[in-house]
mmCIF file of C-alpha atoms in Angstrom:
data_model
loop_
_atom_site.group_PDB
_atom_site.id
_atom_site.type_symbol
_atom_site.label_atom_id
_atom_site.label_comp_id
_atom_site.label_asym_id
_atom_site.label_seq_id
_atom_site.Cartn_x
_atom_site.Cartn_y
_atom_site.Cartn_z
ATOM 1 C CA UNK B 25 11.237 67.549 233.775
ATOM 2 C CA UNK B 26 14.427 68.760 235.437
ATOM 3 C CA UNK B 27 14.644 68.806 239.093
ATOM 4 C CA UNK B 28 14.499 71.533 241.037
ATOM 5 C CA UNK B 29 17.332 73.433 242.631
ATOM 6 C CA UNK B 30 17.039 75.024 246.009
ATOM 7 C CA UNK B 31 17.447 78.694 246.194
ATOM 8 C CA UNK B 32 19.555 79.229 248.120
ATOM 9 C CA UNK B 33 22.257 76.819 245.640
ATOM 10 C CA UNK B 34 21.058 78.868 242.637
ATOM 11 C CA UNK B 35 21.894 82.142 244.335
ATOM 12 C CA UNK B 36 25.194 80.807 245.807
ATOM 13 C CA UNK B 37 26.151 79.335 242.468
ATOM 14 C CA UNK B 38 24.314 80.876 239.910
ATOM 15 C CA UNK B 39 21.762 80.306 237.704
ATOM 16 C CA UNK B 40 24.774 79.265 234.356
ATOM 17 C CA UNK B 41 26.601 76.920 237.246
ATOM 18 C CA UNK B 42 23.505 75.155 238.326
ATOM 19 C CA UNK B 43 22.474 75.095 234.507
ATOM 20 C CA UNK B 44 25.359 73.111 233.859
ATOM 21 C CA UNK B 45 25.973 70.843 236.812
ATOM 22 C CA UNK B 46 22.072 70.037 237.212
ATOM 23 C CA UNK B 47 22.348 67.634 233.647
ATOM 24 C CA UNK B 48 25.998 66.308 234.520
ATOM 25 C CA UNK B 49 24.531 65.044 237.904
ATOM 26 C CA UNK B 50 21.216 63.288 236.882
ATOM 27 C CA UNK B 51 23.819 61.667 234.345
ATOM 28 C CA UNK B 52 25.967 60.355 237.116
ATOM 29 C CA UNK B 53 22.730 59.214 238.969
ATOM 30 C CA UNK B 54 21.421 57.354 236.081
ATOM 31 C CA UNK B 55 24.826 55.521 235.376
ATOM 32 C CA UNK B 56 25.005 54.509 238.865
ATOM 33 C CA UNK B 57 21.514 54.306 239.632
ATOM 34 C CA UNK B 58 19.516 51.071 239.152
ATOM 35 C CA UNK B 59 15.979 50.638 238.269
ATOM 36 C CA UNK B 60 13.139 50.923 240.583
ATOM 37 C CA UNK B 61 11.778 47.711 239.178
ATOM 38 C CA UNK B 62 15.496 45.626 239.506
ATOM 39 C CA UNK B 63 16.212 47.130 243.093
ATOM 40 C CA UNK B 64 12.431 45.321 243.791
ATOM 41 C CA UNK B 65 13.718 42.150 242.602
ATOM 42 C CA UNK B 66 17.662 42.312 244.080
ATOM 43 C CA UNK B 67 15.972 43.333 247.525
ATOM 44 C CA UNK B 68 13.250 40.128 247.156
ATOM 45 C CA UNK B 69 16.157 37.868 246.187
ATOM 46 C CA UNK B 70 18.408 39.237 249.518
ATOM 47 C CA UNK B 71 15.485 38.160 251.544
ATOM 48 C CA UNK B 72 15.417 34.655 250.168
ATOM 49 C CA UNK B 73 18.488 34.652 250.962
ATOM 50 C CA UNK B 74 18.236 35.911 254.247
ATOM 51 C CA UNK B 75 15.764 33.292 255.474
ATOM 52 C CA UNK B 76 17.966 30.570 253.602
ATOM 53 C CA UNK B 77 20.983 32.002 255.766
ATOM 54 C CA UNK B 78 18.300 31.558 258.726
ATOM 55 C CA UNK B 79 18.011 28.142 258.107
ATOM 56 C CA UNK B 80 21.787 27.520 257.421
ATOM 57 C CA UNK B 81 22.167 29.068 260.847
ATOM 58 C CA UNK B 82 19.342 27.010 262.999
ATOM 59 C CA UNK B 83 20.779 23.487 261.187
ATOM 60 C CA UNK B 84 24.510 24.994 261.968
ATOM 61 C CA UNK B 85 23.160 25.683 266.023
ATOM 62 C CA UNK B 86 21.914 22.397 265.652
ATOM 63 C CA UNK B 87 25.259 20.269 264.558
ATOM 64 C CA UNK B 88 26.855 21.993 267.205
ATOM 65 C CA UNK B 89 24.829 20.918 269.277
ATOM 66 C CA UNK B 90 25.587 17.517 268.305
ATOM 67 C CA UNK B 91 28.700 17.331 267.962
ATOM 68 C CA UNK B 92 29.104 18.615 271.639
ATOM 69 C CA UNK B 93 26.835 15.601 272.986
ATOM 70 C CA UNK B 94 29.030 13.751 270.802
ATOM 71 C CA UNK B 95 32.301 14.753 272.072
ATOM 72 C CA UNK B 96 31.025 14.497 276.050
ATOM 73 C CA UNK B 97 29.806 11.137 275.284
ATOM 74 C CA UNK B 98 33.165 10.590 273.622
ATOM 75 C CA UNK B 99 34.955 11.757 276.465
ATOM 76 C CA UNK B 100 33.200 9.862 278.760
ATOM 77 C CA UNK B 101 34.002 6.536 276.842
ATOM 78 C CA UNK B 102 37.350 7.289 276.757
ATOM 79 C CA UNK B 103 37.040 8.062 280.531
ATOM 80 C CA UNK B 104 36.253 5.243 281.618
ATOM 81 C CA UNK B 105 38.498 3.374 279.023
ATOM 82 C CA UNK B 106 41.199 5.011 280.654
ATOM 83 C CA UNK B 107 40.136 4.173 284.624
ATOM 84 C CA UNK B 108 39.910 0.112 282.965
ATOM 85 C CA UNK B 109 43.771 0.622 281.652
ATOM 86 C CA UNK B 110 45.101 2.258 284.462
ATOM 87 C CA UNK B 111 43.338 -0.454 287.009
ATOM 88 C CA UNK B 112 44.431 -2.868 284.460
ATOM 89 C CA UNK B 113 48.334 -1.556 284.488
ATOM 90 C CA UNK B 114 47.882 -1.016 288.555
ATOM 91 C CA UNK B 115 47.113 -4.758 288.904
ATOM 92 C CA UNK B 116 49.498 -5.795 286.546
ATOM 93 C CA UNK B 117 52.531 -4.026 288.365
ATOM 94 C CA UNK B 118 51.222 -5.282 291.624
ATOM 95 C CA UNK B 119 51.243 -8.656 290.120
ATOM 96 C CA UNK B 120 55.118 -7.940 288.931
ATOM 97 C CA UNK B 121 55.764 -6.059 292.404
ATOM 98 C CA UNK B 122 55.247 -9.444 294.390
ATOM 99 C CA UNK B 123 56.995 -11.702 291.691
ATOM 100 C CA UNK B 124 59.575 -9.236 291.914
ATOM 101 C CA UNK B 125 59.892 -9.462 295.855
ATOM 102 C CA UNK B 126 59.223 -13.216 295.912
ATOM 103 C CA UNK B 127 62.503 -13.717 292.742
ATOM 104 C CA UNK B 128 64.229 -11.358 296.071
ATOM 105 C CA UNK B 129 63.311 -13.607 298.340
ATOM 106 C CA UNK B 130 64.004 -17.227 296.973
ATOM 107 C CA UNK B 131 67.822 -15.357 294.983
ATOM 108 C CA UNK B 132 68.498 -14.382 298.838
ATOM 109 C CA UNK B 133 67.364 -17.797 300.438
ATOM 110 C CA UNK B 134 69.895 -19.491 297.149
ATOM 111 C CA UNK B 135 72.186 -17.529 298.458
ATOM 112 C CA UNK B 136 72.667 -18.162 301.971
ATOM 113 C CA UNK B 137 72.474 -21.983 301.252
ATOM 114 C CA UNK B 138 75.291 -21.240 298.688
ATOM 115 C CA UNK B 139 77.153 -19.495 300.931
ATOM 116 C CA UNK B 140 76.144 -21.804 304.314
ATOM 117 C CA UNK B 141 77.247 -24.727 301.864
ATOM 118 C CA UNK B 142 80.452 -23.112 300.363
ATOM 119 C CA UNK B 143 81.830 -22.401 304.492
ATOM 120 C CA UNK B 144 80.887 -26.440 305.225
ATOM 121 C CA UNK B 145 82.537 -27.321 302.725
ATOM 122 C CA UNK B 146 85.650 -24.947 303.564
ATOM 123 C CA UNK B 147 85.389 -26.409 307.452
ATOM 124 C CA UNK B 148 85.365 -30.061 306.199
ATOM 125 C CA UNK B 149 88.565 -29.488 304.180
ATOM 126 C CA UNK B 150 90.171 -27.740 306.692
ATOM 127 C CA UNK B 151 89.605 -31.021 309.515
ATOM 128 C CA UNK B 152 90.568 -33.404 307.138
ATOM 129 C CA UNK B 153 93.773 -31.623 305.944
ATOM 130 C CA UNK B 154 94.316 -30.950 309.804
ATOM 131 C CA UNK B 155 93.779 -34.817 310.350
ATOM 132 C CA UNK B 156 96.090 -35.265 307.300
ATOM 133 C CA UNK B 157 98.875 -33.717 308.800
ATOM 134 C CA UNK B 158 98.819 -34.327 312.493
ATOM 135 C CA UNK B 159 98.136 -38.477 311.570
ATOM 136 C CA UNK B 160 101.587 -40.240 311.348
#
């Protein structure tokens, strides 16, 4: 059973045009067609697919969701890691701070004595080589 043709495409064409291109088109259409049947069974496949995608998607939403708890609880370890190392290091140079001052303080004390010992000493020599030379 050939299809039909509108009228209005027979007149415009004619009746040997539409003859001709009517059986050259349902070939096309039946080498690119596909079965009623197989387009049935593609289309139930896709939606097995579909809901498999679905459920791909929901477990996907849900390991994000995990893996963002993870990484705040994550970075809130390493938070408060960090506050413990930097009271840690803030301690530690206020420990070295005072050794520091008090290493100052006992070099500076050192060297006054040195220096308080050295002019003795100079003011000792110089009255006994003052003695020396006045003393017949």
């Amino acid at each position: 059973m050939s299809p039909q043709v509108p009228e209005a495409v027979r007149q415009a064409w004619g009746d040997e045009l539409v003859a001709e291109i009517v059986p050259w088109l349902e070939q096309i259409v039946q080498e690119k067609a596909i079965p009623r049947d197989e387009y049935h069974h593609m289309l139930s496949r896709l939606e097995i697919l579909e809901h498999d995608v679905a459920d791909i998607k929901a477990d996907v939403r849900e390991l994000r969701g995990e893996i963002g708890d993870l990484r705040g609880e994550m970075n809130e370890r390493f938070d408060r890691m960090s506050q413990r190392f930097e009271a840690r290091l803030e301690r530690m140079s206020q420990h070295f701070e005072a050794r520091l001052d008090q290493t100052s303080e006992r070099i500076l004390v050192q060297t006054r004595w040195l220096i308080g010992t050295i002019a003795l000493f100079g003011t000792i020599l110089t009255i006994l080589m003052a003695i020396a030379q006045f003393t017949p």
